PDB file of C-alpha atoms in Angstrom:
ATOM      1  CA  UNK A   1       0.377  50.563 -20.240  1.00 81.00           C
ATOM      2  CA  UNK A   2      -3.260  49.812 -19.662  1.00 85.00           C
ATOM      3  CA  UNK A   3      -5.836  50.164 -22.399  1.00 90.00           C
ATOM      4  CA  UNK A   4      -7.836  53.217 -21.327  1.00 92.00           C
ATOM      5  CA  UNK A   5     -11.515  52.368 -21.064  1.00 93.00           C
ATOM      6  CA  UNK A   6     -14.252  54.161 -19.148  1.00 94.00           C
ATOM      7  CA  UNK A   7     -14.824  50.983 -17.106  1.00 94.00           C
ATOM      8  CA  UNK A   8     -11.189  50.643 -16.047  1.00 97.00           C
ATOM      9  CA  UNK A   9     -10.904  54.337 -15.214  1.00 97.00           C
ATOM     10  CA  UNK A  10     -14.052  54.205 -13.112  1.00 97.00           C
ATOM     11  CA  UNK A  11     -12.889  51.006 -11.381  1.00 98.00           C
ATOM     12  CA  UNK A  12      -9.611  52.662 -10.398  1.00 98.00           C
ATOM     13  CA  UNK A  13     -11.459  55.674  -9.042  1.00 98.00           C
ATOM     14  CA  UNK A  14     -14.023  53.567  -7.160  1.00 98.00           C
ATOM     15  CA  UNK A  15     -11.247  51.474  -5.623  1.00 98.00           C
ATOM     16  CA  UNK A  16      -9.355  54.610  -4.554  1.00 98.00           C
ATOM     17  CA  UNK A  17     -12.544  56.132  -3.119  1.00 98.00           C
ATOM     18  CA  UNK A  18     -13.365  52.967  -1.160  1.00 97.00           C
ATOM     19  CA  UNK A  19      -9.831  52.806   0.236  1.00 97.00           C
ATOM     20  CA  UNK A  20      -9.963  56.485   1.135  1.00 97.00           C
ATOM     21  CA  UNK A  21     -13.198  55.900   3.029  1.00 97.00           C
ATOM     22  CA  UNK A  22     -11.943  52.950   5.054  1.00 94.00           C
ATOM     23  CA  UNK A  23     -12.325  49.838   2.931  1.00 94.00           C
ATOM     24  CA  UNK A  24     -10.138  47.065   4.418  1.00 95.00           C
ATOM     25  CA  UNK A  25      -6.510  47.423   3.356  1.00 95.00           C
ATOM     26  CA  UNK A  26      -3.719  45.052   4.210  1.00 94.00           C
ATOM     27  CA  UNK A  27      -0.714  44.873   1.900  1.00 90.00           C
ATOM     28  CA  UNK A  28       0.209  41.329   2.940  1.00 88.00           C
ATOM     29  CA  UNK A  29      -3.285  39.995   2.156  1.00 94.00           C
ATOM     30  CA  UNK A  30      -3.753  38.927  -1.478  1.00 93.00           C
ATOM     31  CA  UNK A  31      -7.345  40.174  -1.510  1.00 94.00           C
ATOM     32  CA  UNK A  32      -6.770  43.320   0.535  1.00 95.00           C
ATOM     33  CA  UNK A  33      -3.599  44.754  -1.003  1.00 96.00           C
ATOM     34  CA  UNK A  34      -3.177  47.134  -3.936  1.00 97.00           C
ATOM     35  CA  UNK A  35      -3.992  44.606  -6.671  1.00 97.00           C
ATOM     36  CA  UNK A  36      -6.425  42.759  -4.425  1.00 97.00           C
ATOM     37  CA  UNK A  37      -8.570  45.830  -3.866  1.00 97.00           C
ATOM     38  CA  UNK A  38      -8.694  46.576  -7.588  1.00 98.00           C
ATOM     39  CA  UNK A  39      -9.435  42.894  -8.273  1.00 97.00           C
ATOM     40  CA  UNK A  40     -12.417  43.127  -5.901  1.00 97.00           C
ATOM     41  CA  UNK A  41     -13.786  46.003  -7.945  1.00 97.00           C
ATOM     42  CA  UNK A  42     -13.180  44.389 -11.330  1.00 97.00           C
ATOM     43  CA  UNK A  43     -14.318  40.857 -10.471  1.00 96.00           C
ATOM     44  CA  UNK A  44     -16.904  41.516  -7.728  1.00 96.00           C
ATOM     45  CA  UNK A  45     -15.238  38.777  -5.667  1.00 97.00           C
ATOM     46  CA  UNK A  46     -14.655  39.293  -1.960  1.00 96.00           C
ATOM     47  CA  UNK A  47     -11.224  39.975  -0.548  1.00 95.00           C
ATOM     48  CA  UNK A  48     -11.326  36.600   1.229  1.00 96.00           C
ATOM     49  CA  UNK A  49     -12.228  34.737  -1.971  1.00 97.00           C
ATOM     50  CA  UNK A  50      -9.384  36.404  -3.860  1.00 96.00           C
ATOM     51  CA  UNK A  51      -6.951  35.585  -1.051  1.00 96.00           C
ATOM     52  CA  UNK A  52      -8.114  31.968  -0.854  1.00 95.00           C
ATOM     53  CA  UNK A  53      -7.765  31.532  -4.632  1.00 95.00           C
ATOM     54  CA  UNK A  54      -4.302  33.102  -4.613  1.00 93.00           C
ATOM     55  CA  UNK A  55      -3.158  30.770  -1.845  1.00 92.00           C
ATOM     56  CA  UNK A  56      -3.708  27.790  -4.151  1.00 91.00           C
ATOM     57  CA  UNK A  57      -0.417  28.844  -5.726  1.00 88.00           C
ATOM     58  CA  UNK A  58       2.648  30.359  -4.078  1.00 86.00           C
ATOM     59  CA  UNK A  59       3.802  33.947  -3.993  1.00 88.00           C
ATOM     60  CA  UNK A  60       2.635  37.525  -3.873  1.00 92.00           C
ATOM     61  CA  UNK A  61       0.938  39.347  -6.752  1.00 93.00           C
ATOM     62  CA  UNK A  62       4.228  39.852  -8.601  1.00 92.00           C
ATOM     63  CA  UNK A  63       4.929  36.130  -8.537  1.00 93.00           C
ATOM     64  CA  UNK A  64       1.317  35.273  -9.331  1.00 94.00           C
ATOM     65  CA  UNK A  65       1.270  37.445 -12.453  1.00 93.00           C
ATOM     66  CA  UNK A  66       4.715  36.218 -13.443  1.00 93.00           C
ATOM     67  CA  UNK A  67       3.360  32.651 -13.384  1.00 93.00           C
ATOM     68  CA  UNK A  68       0.016  33.580 -14.946  1.00 92.00           C
ATOM     69  CA  UNK A  69      -1.241  31.070 -17.475  1.00 92.00           C
ATOM     70  CA  UNK A  70      -4.376  32.029 -19.431  1.00 91.00           C
ATOM     71  CA  UNK A  71      -5.371  28.379 -19.920  1.00 92.00           C
ATOM     72  CA  UNK A  72      -4.654  26.964 -16.458  1.00 91.00           C
ATOM     73  CA  UNK A  73      -8.179  27.440 -15.073  1.00 89.00           C
ATOM     74  CA  UNK A  74      -6.664  28.101 -11.634  1.00 92.00           C
ATOM     75  CA  UNK A  75      -8.942  30.592  -9.882  1.00 95.00           C
ATOM     76  CA  UNK A  76      -6.147  33.182  -9.482  1.00 95.00           C
ATOM     77  CA  UNK A  77      -5.415  32.956 -13.203  1.00 95.00           C
ATOM     78  CA  UNK A  78      -9.107  33.487 -13.931  1.00 95.00           C
ATOM     79  CA  UNK A  79      -8.985  36.611 -11.732  1.00 96.00           C
ATOM     80  CA  UNK A  80      -5.863  37.879 -13.487  1.00 96.00           C
ATOM     81  CA  UNK A  81      -7.463  37.104 -16.841  1.00 96.00           C
ATOM     82  CA  UNK A  82     -10.497  39.183 -15.910  1.00 96.00           C
ATOM     83  CA  UNK A  83      -8.219  42.063 -14.907  1.00 97.00           C
ATOM     84  CA  UNK A  84      -6.347  41.815 -18.201  1.00 96.00           C
ATOM     85  CA  UNK A  85      -9.647  41.779 -20.091  1.00 96.00           C
ATOM     86  CA  UNK A  86     -10.550  45.017 -18.285  1.00 96.00           C
ATOM     87  CA  UNK A  87      -7.583  46.676 -20.000  1.00 96.00           C
ATOM     88  CA  UNK A  88      -4.690  46.057 -17.624  1.00 97.00           C
ATOM     89  CA  UNK A  89      -1.388  44.437 -18.543  1.00 96.00           C
ATOM     90  CA  UNK A  90       0.804  42.094 -16.532  1.00 96.00           C
ATOM     91  CA  UNK A  91       3.255  44.984 -16.105  1.00 97.00           C
ATOM     92  CA  UNK A  92       0.461  47.244 -14.821  1.00 97.00           C
ATOM     93  CA  UNK A  93      -0.313  44.730 -12.080  1.00 97.00           C
ATOM     94  CA  UNK A  94       3.344  44.517 -11.073  1.00 96.00           C
ATOM     95  CA  UNK A  95       3.602  48.299 -10.993  1.00 97.00           C
ATOM     96  CA  UNK A  96       0.368  48.678  -9.034  1.00 97.00           C
ATOM     97  CA  UNK A  97       1.543  46.325  -6.331  1.00 95.00           C
ATOM     98  CA  UNK A  98       4.783  48.313  -5.916  1.00 95.00           C
ATOM     99  CA  UNK A  99       3.405  51.755  -6.929  1.00 97.00           C
ATOM    100  CA  UNK A 100       6.346  52.223  -9.250  1.00 96.00           C
ATOM    101  CA  UNK A 101       5.166  52.982 -12.795  1.00 97.00           C
ATOM    102  CA  UNK A 102       7.387  55.860 -13.986  1.00 96.00           C
ATOM    103  CA  UNK A 103       4.634  57.443 -16.125  1.00 97.00           C
ATOM    104  CA  UNK A 104       2.293  57.609 -13.143  1.00 97.00           C
ATOM    105  CA  UNK A 105       4.981  58.756 -10.719  1.00 97.00           C
ATOM    106  CA  UNK A 106       6.139  61.536 -13.043  1.00 96.00           C
ATOM    107  CA  UNK A 107       2.676  63.097 -12.795  1.00 96.00           C
ATOM    108  CA  UNK A 108       2.930  63.351  -9.007  1.00 96.00           C
ATOM    109  CA  UNK A 109       4.651  66.412  -7.530  1.00 94.00           C
ATOM    110  CA  UNK A 110       8.232  65.614  -6.593  1.00 94.00           C
ATOM    111  CA  UNK A 111       7.555  66.298  -2.915  1.00 92.00           C
ATOM    112  CA  UNK A 112       4.944  63.486  -2.886  1.00 93.00           C
ATOM    113  CA  UNK A 113       6.533  61.134  -5.421  1.00 92.00           C
ATOM    114  CA  UNK A 114       8.324  58.757  -3.058  1.00 93.00           C
ATOM    115  CA  UNK A 115       5.379  56.469  -2.413  1.00 96.00           C
ATOM    116  CA  UNK A 116       5.408  53.515  -0.068  1.00 95.00           C
ATOM    117  CA  UNK A 117       3.754  50.505  -1.657  1.00 94.00           C
ATOM    118  CA  UNK A 118       2.020  49.486   1.568  1.00 94.00           C
ATOM    119  CA  UNK A 119       0.575  52.837   2.679  1.00 96.00           C
ATOM    120  CA  UNK A 120      -3.150  53.285   2.031  1.00 96.00           C
ATOM    121  CA  UNK A 121      -2.966  57.023   1.212  1.00 97.00           C
ATOM    122  CA  UNK A 122      -0.135  56.425  -1.261  1.00 97.00           C
ATOM    123  CA  UNK A 123      -2.224  53.748  -3.005  1.00 97.00           C
ATOM    124  CA  UNK A 124      -5.177  56.148  -3.201  1.00 98.00           C
ATOM    125  CA  UNK A 125      -2.977  58.871  -4.708  1.00 98.00           C
ATOM    126  CA  UNK A 126      -1.391  56.473  -7.224  1.00 98.00           C
ATOM    127  CA  UNK A 127      -4.753  55.073  -8.375  1.00 98.00           C
ATOM    128  CA  UNK A 128      -6.292  58.526  -8.778  1.00 98.00           C
ATOM    129  CA  UNK A 129      -3.321  59.861 -10.747  1.00 98.00           C
ATOM    130  CA  UNK A 130      -3.301  56.719 -12.904  1.00 98.00           C
ATOM    131  CA  UNK A 131      -7.046  57.077 -13.575  1.00 98.00           C
ATOM    132  CA  UNK A 132      -6.539  60.730 -14.572  1.00 97.00           C
ATOM    133  CA  UNK A 133      -3.724  59.745 -16.918  1.00 97.00           C
ATOM    134  CA  UNK A 134      -5.826  57.017 -18.541  1.00 97.00           C
ATOM    135  CA  UNK A 135      -8.759  59.398 -18.896  1.00 96.00           C
ATOM    136  CA  UNK A 136      -6.553  61.920 -20.718  1.00 95.00           C
ATOM    137  CA  UNK A 137      -5.365  59.160 -23.062  1.00 94.00           C
ATOM    138  CA  UNK A 138      -8.935  58.083 -23.708  1.00 92.00           C
ATOM    139  CA  UNK A 139     -10.097  61.627 -24.428  1.00 90.00           C
ATOM    140  CA  UNK A 140      -7.256  62.155 -26.926  1.00 86.00           C
ATOM    141  CA  UNK A 141      -8.579  59.194 -28.921  1.00 83.00           C
ATOM    142  CA  UNK A 142     -12.083  60.563 -29.192  1.00 78.00           C
ATOM    143  CA  UNK A 143     -12.714  62.359 -32.448  1.00 77.00           C
ATOM    144  CA  UNK A 144     -15.943  64.288 -32.721  1.00 70.00           C
ATOM    145  CA  UNK A 145     -17.395  64.758 -36.177  1.00 75.00           C
ATOM    146  CA  UNK A 146     -17.164  68.187 -37.715  1.00 73.00           C
ATOM    147  CA  UNK A 147     -20.665  69.455 -38.278  1.00 68.00           C
ATOM    148  CA  UNK A 148     -21.445  71.393 -41.415  1.00 65.00           C
ATOM    149  CA  UNK A 149     -23.078  74.672 -40.637  1.00 65.00           C
ATOM    150  CA  UNK A 150     -26.138  75.074 -42.808  1.00 62.00           C
ATOM    151  CA  UNK A 151     -27.256  78.627 -43.308  1.00 58.00           C
ATOM    152  CA  UNK A 152     -30.845  79.158 -42.433  1.00 58.00           C
ATOM    153  CA  UNK A 153     -32.782  81.348 -44.833  1.00 53.00           C
TER     154      UNK A 153
END
C-alpha cells in the first residue's frame, strides 16, 4: 500500500476534484485514464505528453508498470518512477487502473462497491476513499509531545 504523505493525499484529492469538475477522462487514453490523470497531477505533464511517452512501449498501464525498469530512462519509466517516489507502489498503480484494491473497496458501502474501472464517478469515489484511508494512516503515525503542565504561582 502507498506510503501516506500529505503530498500524495492532496494529489489524489486534487485529481478526484478535477475529474469531478470535468477534467478530460478517457480510460483508453494513457494520459487521460485513472493512472494518467493522477500522473498529470504528480508530474505536471500534460495528458498528451504522458500518452505519447507511454506509446513508446506497448501496453496499458498494467503492462507498463509490469515492465517498469527504474534505470531504463524511457519517458514512461521516468513518469512511473516519479509516481513511486510520491509514495505509490507498482501494485497501487495496477489497482488504481482497475479500481480493485480490497482495502479501499471495503471502505465503500456495499451498495456502491461494485465499481467500473472506466466510469468517471467511480474513479472519483475510489480516489477520495483512498485519500481518506491514507490520511487516517498518516494521522495514526503522528505523535504529539506530551506537554508538562507547570503550575503558575
